[in-house]
Short mmCIF file of C-alpha atoms in Angstrom, two decimals:
data_model
loop_
_atom_site.label_atom_id
_atom_site.label_comp_id
_atom_site.label_asym_id
_atom_site.label_seq_id
_atom_site.Cartn_x
_atom_site.Cartn_y
_atom_site.Cartn_z
CA MET A 22 -21.14 27.41 8.06
CA LYS A 23 -18.12 25.82 9.73
CA VAL A 24 -16.15 22.69 8.96
CA VAL A 25 -15.46 19.91 11.62
CA ILE A 26 -13.57 16.68 11.52
CA ASP A 27 -15.12 13.79 13.44
CA GLY A 28 -12.13 12.48 15.33
CA ASP A 29 -13.62 9.10 15.86
CA ILE A 30 -13.95 8.62 12.12
CA CYS A 31 -10.68 10.21 10.89
CA GLN A 32 -7.95 7.66 10.30
CA GLY A 33 -5.12 10.08 9.19
CA GLN A 34 -5.53 9.59 5.54
CA GLY A 35 -3.93 13.01 5.10
CA ARG A 36 -5.98 14.29 2.20
CA CYS A 37 -7.53 17.31 3.97
CA PHE A 38 -4.43 19.17 5.00
CA SER A 39 -2.87 18.51 1.58
CA ILE A 40 -5.81 19.84 -0.38
CA ALA A 41 -6.64 22.73 1.96
CA PRO A 42 -3.69 23.62 4.23
CA SER A 43 -5.39 26.92 4.98
CA LEU A 44 -8.18 25.08 6.72
CA PHE A 45 -6.67 21.86 8.16
CA ASP A 46 -3.55 20.72 9.97
CA PHE A 47 -2.35 17.50 11.49
CA ASP A 48 -1.66 16.31 15.06
CA ASP A 49 1.22 14.18 16.35
CA LEU A 50 -0.39 11.02 15.13
CA GLY A 51 -1.06 12.45 11.65
CA ASN A 52 -4.75 12.78 12.08
CA GLY A 53 -6.43 15.81 10.57
CA VAL A 54 -7.49 18.77 12.74
CA VAL A 55 -9.39 21.93 11.81
CA LEU A 56 -7.50 25.22 12.08
CA GLY A 57 -9.15 27.78 14.35
CA ASP A 58 -12.84 27.49 14.84
CA GLY A 59 -13.51 26.14 11.29
CA THR A 60 -15.76 29.10 10.32
CA LEU A 61 -15.99 29.23 6.50
CA SER A 62 -16.29 32.14 4.19
CA ALA A 63 -17.98 31.89 0.80
CA GLU A 64 -14.53 31.26 -0.72
CA THR A 65 -13.26 28.75 1.84
CA LEU A 66 -16.63 26.82 1.76
CA GLU A 67 -15.70 25.49 -1.78
CA LEU A 68 -12.21 24.42 -0.58
CA ALA A 69 -13.77 22.71 2.49
CA ARG A 70 -16.30 20.96 0.23
CA LEU A 71 -13.44 19.73 -2.00
CA ALA A 72 -11.56 18.41 1.05
CA GLN A 73 -14.72 16.72 2.22
CA ALA A 74 -15.32 15.12 -1.26
CA ASN A 75 -11.81 13.66 -1.10
CA CYS A 76 -11.83 12.22 2.38
CA PRO A 77 -11.87 8.43 2.03
CA GLU A 78 -13.25 8.01 5.48
CA HIS A 79 -16.09 10.54 5.21
CA ALA A 80 -14.84 12.19 8.45
CA ILE A 81 -15.35 15.81 7.34
CA PHE A 82 -18.62 17.66 8.02
CA ILE A 83 -19.83 21.07 7.03
CA VAL A 84 -22.38 22.29 9.55
CA GLU A 85 -24.37 25.45 10.38
CA SER A 86 -22.39 27.65 12.72
CA SER A 87 -24.13 27.83 16.03
CA MET B 28 -2.56 -34.26 -5.64
CA SER B 29 -3.26 -30.65 -4.64
CA ASP B 30 -3.11 -27.62 -6.83
CA ILE B 31 0.08 -26.59 -4.88
CA GLU B 32 1.97 -29.23 -6.70
CA THR B 33 0.53 -28.86 -10.21
CA LYS B 34 -0.90 -25.37 -10.47
CA ARG B 35 -3.96 -25.22 -12.72
CA LEU B 36 -4.45 -22.16 -14.83
CA VAL B 37 -7.77 -20.42 -13.89
CA SER B 38 -10.66 -20.71 -16.34
CA ASP B 39 -13.34 -19.02 -14.25
CA PHE B 40 -12.21 -16.46 -11.75
CA ALA B 41 -15.76 -16.21 -10.37
CA THR B 42 -15.57 -19.75 -8.89
CA ASP B 43 -11.91 -20.43 -8.82
CA TRP B 44 -9.96 -17.16 -8.42
CA ASP B 45 -6.19 -17.18 -7.97
CA HIS B 46 -4.32 -13.89 -7.58
CA THR B 47 -1.09 -15.66 -8.74
CA ASP B 48 -2.60 -16.79 -12.01
CA PRO B 49 -0.63 -15.28 -14.94
CA GLN B 50 -3.76 -13.68 -16.44
CA TRP B 51 -4.43 -11.85 -13.16
CA VAL B 52 -0.79 -10.87 -12.68
CA ASN B 53 -0.51 -9.39 -16.10
CA ASP B 54 -3.77 -7.48 -16.24
CA PRO B 55 -6.28 -7.94 -13.40
CA TYR B 56 -8.53 -5.03 -14.29
CA PRO B 57 -10.69 -6.68 -16.92
CA ILE B 58 -11.05 -9.73 -14.58
CA TRP B 59 -12.28 -7.54 -11.70
CA GLU B 60 -14.68 -5.64 -13.93
CA ASP B 61 -16.16 -8.86 -15.18
CA LEU B 62 -16.49 -10.15 -11.63
CA ARG B 63 -18.06 -6.95 -10.36
CA GLU B 64 -20.72 -7.21 -13.03
CA ARG B 65 -21.65 -10.89 -12.55
CA CYS B 66 -20.87 -11.88 -8.87
CA PRO B 67 -19.88 -9.46 -7.29
CA VAL B 68 -18.18 -11.75 -4.61
CA ALA B 69 -15.94 -14.23 -6.26
CA HIS B 70 -15.03 -17.60 -4.55
CA THR B 71 -12.11 -19.96 -4.62
CA ASP B 72 -11.32 -23.38 -3.05
CA ARG B 73 -7.63 -22.66 -3.44
CA TYR B 74 -5.54 -21.53 -0.43
CA GLY B 75 -8.01 -23.40 1.80
CA GLY B 76 -11.05 -21.38 0.53
CA GLY B 77 -11.75 -17.76 0.29
CA TRP B 78 -13.75 -14.82 -1.13
CA PHE B 79 -12.87 -11.80 -3.34
CA PRO B 80 -15.41 -8.99 -3.06
CA THR B 81 -15.01 -6.55 -5.96
CA THR B 82 -17.13 -3.41 -5.07
CA HIS B 83 -15.93 -0.39 -3.12
CA GLU B 84 -19.02 -0.80 -0.86
CA MET B 85 -18.09 -4.35 0.15
CA VAL B 86 -14.40 -3.59 0.44
CA SER B 87 -15.12 -0.69 2.73
CA SER B 88 -17.56 -2.58 4.70
CA ILE B 89 -15.04 -5.36 5.45
CA ALA B 90 -12.19 -3.00 6.19
CA ASN B 91 -14.44 -1.28 8.84
CA ASP B 92 -15.78 -4.55 10.33
CA THR B 93 -13.39 -5.89 12.95
CA GLU B 94 -16.15 -7.79 14.53
CA HIS B 95 -16.62 -10.37 11.71
CA PHE B 96 -13.14 -10.26 10.16
CA THR B 97 -9.71 -10.64 11.75
CA SER B 98 -6.40 -9.13 10.53
CA HIS B 99 -4.46 -11.95 12.07
CA GLN B 100 -3.18 -12.99 8.63
CA VAL B 101 -3.06 -10.33 5.96
CA VAL B 102 -1.30 -12.26 3.28
CA VAL B 103 -3.16 -15.13 1.56
CA ILE B 104 -1.04 -18.31 1.74
CA HIS B 105 -1.81 -22.07 1.88
CA THR B 106 -1.67 -22.14 5.78
CA LYS B 107 -4.26 -20.72 7.96
CA ASN B 108 -3.46 -20.10 11.60
CA PRO B 109 -0.03 -21.60 11.31
CA GLU B 110 1.51 -23.17 14.40
CA GLY B 111 4.06 -21.04 16.18
CA ALA B 112 2.79 -17.80 14.85
CA PRO B 113 2.30 -15.05 17.58
CA PRO B 114 -1.33 -15.40 18.66
CA ALA B 115 -4.09 -12.94 18.34
CA PRO B 116 -4.65 -10.07 19.19
CA MET B 117 -1.13 -9.05 18.33
CA GLY B 118 -0.26 -11.31 15.39
CA GLY B 119 3.07 -11.56 13.68
CA ALA B 120 3.52 -7.97 12.51
CA PRO B 121 1.73 -5.56 14.80
CA PRO B 122 -0.23 -3.39 14.22
CA ILE B 123 -1.15 -4.70 10.71
CA THR B 124 -1.89 -8.15 12.07
CA SER B 125 -3.50 -6.94 15.26
CA ASP B 126 -7.22 -6.59 16.16
CA PRO B 127 -8.86 -4.20 18.63
CA PRO B 128 -8.33 -3.35 21.32
CA PHE B 129 -4.59 -4.34 21.19
CA HIS B 130 -4.34 -2.79 17.63
CA ARG B 131 -4.83 0.82 19.00
CA ILE B 132 -1.81 0.43 21.42
CA ALA B 133 0.40 -0.97 18.71
CA ARG B 134 -0.60 1.64 16.23
CA ARG B 135 -0.07 4.55 18.48
CA VAL B 136 3.54 3.34 19.14
CA ILE B 137 4.40 3.77 15.43
CA LEU B 138 2.13 6.66 14.20
CA PRO B 139 4.31 9.51 15.47
CA ALA B 140 7.26 8.37 13.46
CA PHE B 141 5.15 8.37 10.27
CA ALA B 142 3.23 11.51 10.87
CA PRO B 143 3.67 14.40 8.20
CA GLY B 144 6.09 16.32 10.45
CA PRO B 145 8.88 13.72 10.63
CA VAL B 146 8.17 12.50 7.17
CA ASN B 147 8.39 15.90 5.58
CA ALA B 148 11.84 16.26 7.26
CA LEU B 149 13.04 13.29 5.07
CA GLU B 150 12.21 14.85 1.80
CA GLY B 151 15.74 16.18 1.25
CA GLN B 152 17.13 12.73 1.85
CA VAL B 153 14.75 11.08 -0.54
CA ARG B 154 15.61 13.68 -3.17
CA ALA B 155 19.29 13.16 -2.73
CA LEU B 156 18.79 9.36 -3.10
CA CYS B 157 16.78 9.83 -6.32
CA ASP B 158 19.58 12.10 -7.61
CA LYS B 159 22.24 9.54 -6.71
CA HIS B 160 20.51 6.81 -8.71
CA LEU B 161 19.77 9.09 -11.67
CA ASN B 162 23.37 10.22 -11.73
CA ALA B 163 24.47 6.62 -11.72
CA LEU B 164 22.56 6.16 -14.99
CA GLY B 165 24.99 8.68 -16.65
CA GLU B 166 24.55 9.18 -20.36
CA ALA B 167 22.48 5.86 -20.77
CA ARG B 168 19.68 6.39 -23.26
CA GLU B 169 18.09 3.00 -22.56
CA PHE B 170 17.76 1.46 -19.11
CA ASP B 171 15.39 -0.35 -16.86
CA ALA B 172 13.40 2.13 -14.78
CA ALA B 173 12.35 -0.57 -12.32
CA THR B 174 15.67 -2.27 -11.60
CA ASN B 175 17.90 0.74 -12.12
CA TYR B 176 15.75 3.33 -10.46
CA ALA B 177 12.43 2.60 -8.79
CA GLN B 178 13.52 -0.34 -6.71
CA PHE B 179 16.29 1.68 -4.99
CA ILE B 180 14.27 4.45 -3.53
CA SER B 181 12.23 2.95 -0.77
CA PRO B 182 14.78 0.40 0.51
CA GLY B 183 17.23 3.19 0.99
CA VAL B 184 14.78 5.22 3.06
CA ILE B 185 13.58 2.27 5.09
CA ALA B 186 17.16 0.97 5.80
CA LYS B 187 18.13 4.32 7.14
CA MET B 188 15.04 4.64 9.24
CA LEU B 189 15.53 1.18 10.86
CA GLY B 190 19.31 1.70 11.17
CA PHE B 191 20.17 -1.25 8.88
CA PRO B 192 23.14 -1.00 6.62
CA GLU B 193 22.23 0.29 3.27
CA ARG B 194 24.44 -2.15 1.59
CA ASP B 195 22.04 -4.93 2.64
CA GLU B 196 19.38 -3.65 0.24
CA ASP B 197 19.53 -6.79 -1.96
CA LEU B 198 18.65 -8.87 1.07
CA PHE B 199 15.74 -6.66 1.93
CA ARG B 200 14.32 -7.23 -1.51
CA GLU B 201 14.71 -11.01 -1.18
CA PHE B 202 12.91 -10.95 2.23
CA VAL B 203 10.03 -8.89 0.71
CA HIS B 204 9.87 -11.21 -2.30
CA LEU B 205 9.52 -14.16 -0.01
CA VAL B 206 6.80 -12.62 2.19
CA LEU B 207 4.74 -10.94 -0.51
CA ASP B 208 5.43 -12.70 -3.86
CA LEU B 209 6.24 -16.43 -3.18
CA VAL B 210 2.84 -16.89 -1.56
CA ASP B 211 1.84 -19.88 -3.53
CA LEU B 212 4.69 -22.16 -2.47
CA GLU B 213 4.03 -25.25 -0.56
CA PRO B 214 4.43 -24.62 3.18
CA ALA B 215 7.23 -27.27 3.47
CA VAL B 216 9.25 -25.27 0.96
CA ARG B 217 8.29 -21.80 2.04
CA ILE B 218 8.72 -21.91 5.81
CA PRO B 219 12.41 -22.84 5.85
CA MET B 220 13.12 -20.00 3.51
CA PHE B 221 12.26 -17.56 6.34
CA VAL B 222 15.43 -18.68 8.35
CA PRO B 223 17.88 -16.16 6.95
CA MET B 224 15.34 -13.31 7.45
CA THR B 225 14.79 -14.26 11.12
CA GLU B 226 18.54 -14.52 11.67
CA TYR B 227 19.13 -11.15 10.02
CA PHE B 228 16.48 -9.42 12.31
CA THR B 229 18.00 -11.21 15.36
CA ALA B 230 21.42 -9.90 14.54
CA GLN B 231 20.18 -6.36 14.00
CA ILE B 232 18.19 -6.40 17.28
CA GLU B 233 21.23 -7.65 19.19
CA ASP B 234 23.38 -4.98 17.56
CA HIS B 235 20.92 -2.27 18.50
CA ILE B 236 20.69 -3.53 22.05
CA ALA B 237 24.50 -3.38 22.35
CA ASN B 238 24.80 -0.12 20.43
CA PRO B 239 21.63 1.91 20.83
CA ARG B 240 21.38 4.82 18.46
CA ASP B 241 18.90 7.36 17.06
CA ASP B 242 16.69 5.23 14.70
CA PHE B 243 13.31 3.45 14.65
CA THR B 244 14.78 0.14 15.88
CA SER B 245 16.28 1.72 19.05
CA TYR B 246 13.00 3.62 19.52
CA LEU B 247 10.98 0.33 19.42
CA LEU B 248 13.42 -1.34 21.79
CA ASN B 249 13.09 1.43 24.41
CA VAL B 250 9.58 2.87 23.94
CA GLU B 251 7.29 2.24 26.95
CA VAL B 252 3.55 1.83 26.97
CA ASN B 253 2.00 2.17 30.47
CA GLY B 254 5.50 1.99 31.96
CA GLU B 255 6.41 -1.35 30.17
CA LYS B 256 8.69 -1.87 27.28
CA LEU B 257 7.28 -3.77 24.19
CA SER B 258 7.64 -7.54 24.23
CA PRO B 259 10.58 -8.85 21.94
CA GLN B 260 7.99 -10.43 19.73
CA HIS B 261 6.22 -7.05 19.33
CA VAL B 262 9.45 -5.23 18.52
CA ARG B 263 10.48 -7.83 15.98
CA GLY B 264 7.08 -7.88 14.44
CA THR B 265 6.87 -4.23 13.96
CA MET B 266 10.44 -4.14 12.51
CA VAL B 267 9.45 -6.77 10.03
CA LEU B 268 6.34 -4.90 9.16
CA THR B 269 8.23 -1.67 8.57
CA LEU B 270 10.71 -3.40 6.23
CA VAL B 271 8.22 -5.52 4.32
CA ALA B 272 5.40 -2.88 4.08
CA GLY B 273 7.79 -0.05 3.39
CA ILE B 274 9.71 -1.42 0.42
CA ASP B 275 7.97 -3.00 -2.64
CA THR B 276 4.71 -1.17 -1.99
CA THR B 277 6.19 2.27 -2.66
CA TRP B 278 8.71 0.93 -5.36
CA SER B 279 5.65 -0.63 -7.15
CA ALA B 280 3.79 2.75 -6.96
CA ILE B 281 6.84 4.53 -8.38
CA GLY B 282 7.27 1.92 -11.12
CA SER B 283 3.58 2.05 -12.11
CA ALA B 284 3.65 5.83 -12.37
CA ILE B 285 6.73 5.73 -14.62
CA TRP B 286 5.15 2.96 -16.72
CA HIS B 287 1.98 5.05 -17.06
CA LEU B 288 4.04 8.17 -18.21
CA ALA B 289 6.00 6.00 -20.66
CA THR B 290 2.86 4.74 -22.29
CA HIS B 291 0.82 8.00 -22.11
CA PRO B 292 2.98 10.77 -23.64
CA GLU B 293 0.16 13.32 -23.32
CA ASP B 294 0.15 12.93 -19.44
CA LEU B 295 3.88 13.01 -19.31
CA ALA B 296 3.92 16.22 -21.41
CA ARG B 297 1.30 17.81 -19.11
CA LEU B 298 2.98 16.90 -15.91
CA VAL B 299 6.29 18.30 -17.21
CA ALA B 300 4.56 21.55 -18.27
CA GLU B 301 2.34 21.95 -15.28
CA PRO B 302 4.11 20.85 -12.15
CA GLU B 303 1.30 22.20 -9.99
CA LEU B 304 -0.68 19.20 -11.16
CA MET B 305 1.60 16.82 -9.22
CA THR B 306 -0.58 16.67 -6.10
CA ARG B 307 -3.65 15.46 -7.96
CA ALA B 308 -1.50 13.28 -10.31
CA VAL B 309 -0.08 11.40 -7.34
CA GLU B 310 -3.53 10.66 -6.01
CA GLU B 311 -4.59 9.42 -9.40
CA PHE B 312 -1.54 7.23 -9.69
CA LEU B 313 -2.46 5.84 -6.34
CA ARG B 314 -6.09 5.21 -7.30
CA PHE B 315 -5.56 3.85 -10.71
CA TYR B 316 -2.53 1.65 -9.89
CA ALA B 317 -3.07 0.97 -6.23
CA PRO B 318 -0.32 -1.51 -5.39
CA VAL B 319 -1.73 -3.19 -2.26
CA THR B 320 -4.28 -5.80 -1.75
CA MET B 321 -4.83 -6.91 1.87
CA ALA B 322 -6.35 -9.97 3.37
CA ARG B 323 -8.64 -10.97 6.29
CA LEU B 324 -9.90 -14.17 7.80
CA VAL B 325 -13.60 -14.62 8.69
CA LYS B 326 -13.96 -14.89 12.44
CA GLU B 327 -17.18 -16.82 12.60
CA ASP B 328 -19.77 -18.08 10.17
CA PHE B 329 -21.96 -15.24 8.96
CA ASP B 330 -23.83 -13.93 6.04
CA PHE B 331 -22.20 -11.07 4.06
CA PHE B 332 -24.33 -9.44 1.33
CA GLY B 333 -26.12 -12.71 0.96
CA VAL B 334 -22.86 -14.64 0.77
CA PRO B 335 -22.66 -17.54 3.37
CA MET B 336 -19.08 -16.96 4.75
CA LYS B 337 -17.54 -19.62 6.99
CA LYS B 338 -15.12 -19.29 9.87
CA ASP B 339 -11.45 -19.13 8.64
CA ASP B 340 -12.43 -18.28 5.00
CA TRP B 341 -9.94 -15.97 3.44
CA ILE B 342 -11.09 -12.52 2.28
CA LEU B 343 -8.78 -11.13 -0.38
CA LEU B 344 -9.39 -7.40 0.34
CA GLY B 345 -8.89 -5.66 -2.98
CA PHE B 346 -8.41 -1.99 -2.43
CA PRO B 347 -7.22 -1.67 -6.07
CA ALA B 348 -10.52 -3.18 -7.30
CA ALA B 349 -12.54 -0.88 -5.08
CA ASN B 350 -10.61 2.04 -6.80
CA ARG B 351 -12.01 0.98 -10.17
CA ASP B 352 -15.64 0.62 -9.12
CA PRO B 353 -17.81 2.85 -11.28
CA GLU B 354 -20.31 3.12 -8.43
CA ALA B 355 -17.62 4.98 -6.43
CA PHE B 356 -15.74 6.97 -9.10
CA GLU B 357 -16.90 8.82 -12.22
CA ASP B 358 -15.13 7.38 -15.25
CA ALA B 359 -13.52 4.86 -12.97
CA ASP B 360 -11.68 3.17 -15.78
CA ARG B 361 -10.10 6.35 -17.03
CA PHE B 362 -6.82 7.80 -15.71
CA ILE B 363 -7.54 11.52 -15.29
CA ILE B 364 -4.40 13.21 -14.26
CA ASP B 365 -6.09 16.30 -12.74
CA ARG B 366 -8.96 14.36 -11.20
CA ALA B 367 -10.42 16.77 -8.59
CA VAL B 368 -12.55 14.46 -6.52
CA ASN B 369 -10.67 11.37 -5.76
CA ARG B 370 -11.69 9.45 -2.58
CA HIS B 371 -9.44 6.50 -3.40
CA ALA B 372 -8.69 3.62 -1.02
CA ALA B 373 -5.15 2.91 -1.96
CA PHE B 374 -3.87 3.02 1.62
CA GLY B 375 -6.82 1.00 2.85
CA LEU B 376 -9.78 2.19 4.88
CA GLY B 377 -10.57 2.19 8.58
CA ILE B 378 -8.38 1.46 11.52
CA HIS B 379 -5.61 -0.15 9.42
CA ARG B 380 -5.04 2.77 7.15
CA CYS B 381 -1.45 2.33 5.88
CA ALA B 382 0.59 3.80 8.74
CA GLY B 383 3.33 4.69 6.20
CA SER B 384 1.05 6.55 3.81
CA ASN B 385 2.60 9.99 4.33
CA LEU B 386 6.07 8.56 3.63
CA ALA B 387 4.87 6.51 0.58
CA ARG B 388 3.12 9.55 -0.91
CA MET B 389 6.16 11.80 -0.42
CA GLU B 390 8.63 9.22 -1.89
CA LEU B 391 6.29 8.68 -4.91
CA ARG B 392 6.01 12.43 -5.50
CA VAL B 393 9.70 13.18 -5.17
CA ALA B 394 10.79 10.13 -7.22
CA ILE B 395 8.48 11.21 -10.12
CA GLU B 396 9.50 14.81 -9.83
CA GLU B 397 13.16 14.01 -9.99
CA PHE B 398 12.72 11.54 -12.81
CA ILE B 399 10.69 13.78 -15.16
CA ALA B 400 13.05 16.66 -14.38
CA ARG B 401 15.86 14.55 -15.66
CA TYR B 402 13.99 12.85 -18.48
CA PRO B 403 11.08 15.01 -19.78
CA LYS B 404 10.44 12.54 -22.63
CA PHE B 405 10.68 8.75 -22.62
CA GLU B 406 8.83 5.71 -23.86
CA LEU B 407 8.96 1.98 -23.41
CA ALA B 408 11.92 0.47 -25.29
CA ASP B 409 10.27 -2.94 -25.36
CA PRO B 410 6.63 -3.12 -24.15
CA SER B 411 6.66 -6.92 -24.28
CA ALA B 412 9.53 -7.06 -21.72
CA VAL B 413 7.56 -5.32 -19.01
CA THR B 414 6.78 -7.86 -16.17
CA TRP B 415 4.48 -7.36 -13.20
CA ALA B 416 4.96 -8.63 -9.58
CA GLN B 417 2.84 -11.67 -8.42
CA GLY B 418 0.90 -11.61 -5.17
CA GLN B 419 -0.81 -8.92 -3.15
CA VAL B 420 1.49 -6.05 -4.24
CA ARG B 421 1.26 -5.11 -7.85
CA GLY B 422 3.80 -3.17 -9.79
CA PRO B 423 6.20 -3.44 -12.67
CA ARG B 424 9.38 -5.39 -11.97
CA SER B 425 10.88 -4.54 -15.33
CA ILE B 426 10.36 -1.33 -17.35
CA PRO B 427 12.83 -1.16 -20.24
CA LEU B 428 12.84 2.54 -21.11
CA ARG B 429 14.19 4.67 -24.00
CA VAL B 430 14.90 8.28 -23.33
CA LEU B 431 13.73 10.54 -26.09
CA ALA B 432 15.22 13.93 -27.25
#
């Protein structure tokens, strides 16, 4: 599984990198970005789900790694 | 005779809402809950006519719909499309009053200054400001946490950012009071009151042109978009926005958090004992006491969730009401200090997400951290003396507090 942020939906609410700084960072405009390739372990999957559940814009998706 | 001259108290908010009615100002939450159950879109003929949707789904839908709703005016007043106001798509205070596609340009100009990097660099300054005002309280065991503490934090930060003299803080609070609180005044009374504010900004702009320095005002005067500087109207509008949006919003959030802790000793004790709760507590303060309600105007007649909206109807866009919707939040009417899942809309939703949200959140966190470190136990000295702001920004304007041993 991997986590992705849809940059067209993200408005820079700032919740993801506050909840899960090990998975997310921010760009120069304050929008969320995924660190690395977003691949999740069993442990970080829970954290990614928590960030997803707190994103007011529903911009975070957890998808099958391809 | 209009209701501007003799204001009628509201008897039914479903058909005659007024967000400046004393009942709404003192405690709007039961009103919103009632409306959500039986409307859920309330109407008023006041202010020239408008709607108040109360569910999260509707608020989110409007916030994300720039095709049917314009942000040209975001504060409900008696005048729609006033003469002399900067026209769409920029509006008077870009980017908050701007619509796409201009909105994106105006927003990109300001976002870098409010991104987490630059904001985090201000934390030490905010902490020092909090300490300064706490030190000024000395050994006092009773004081007003709104007028002696909360209201000083955000003006100090914003004044420094814009490069305005900190000693003009009282003026800034007057300006903000005019723009955001005195919204129900008759236009003939209200409009001339803007003159001192306009003159103040003119003087600051002239001073910054003559003496450029490293602050947000000089940045706005010099920044180029596609090789061109911003228009003077654009610069002024964004400066006004920064001052107005950056002051009593945050100070209201700080005040509401202190009021909550003063009236909920179990939450205060937990926050003192478990400082790691602060991140979640801040988000719950923001959800439960979201200070900011926005507004839109309907662009053209259209049907919204079965409601026949007309061109130029107001929409009072209640993010605080959305945050209490039980369809969107478990135990929506309960303050849960360690709420793990909290998709609140305190900073708005969609393209107009509060540009200063990172700054506001940091100021709120630091102001509460410093306050409870200094005063781990306190209560209201006089609950009946607590007063709340009128208008689209809600927060306590007086919090008489007693420090406990």
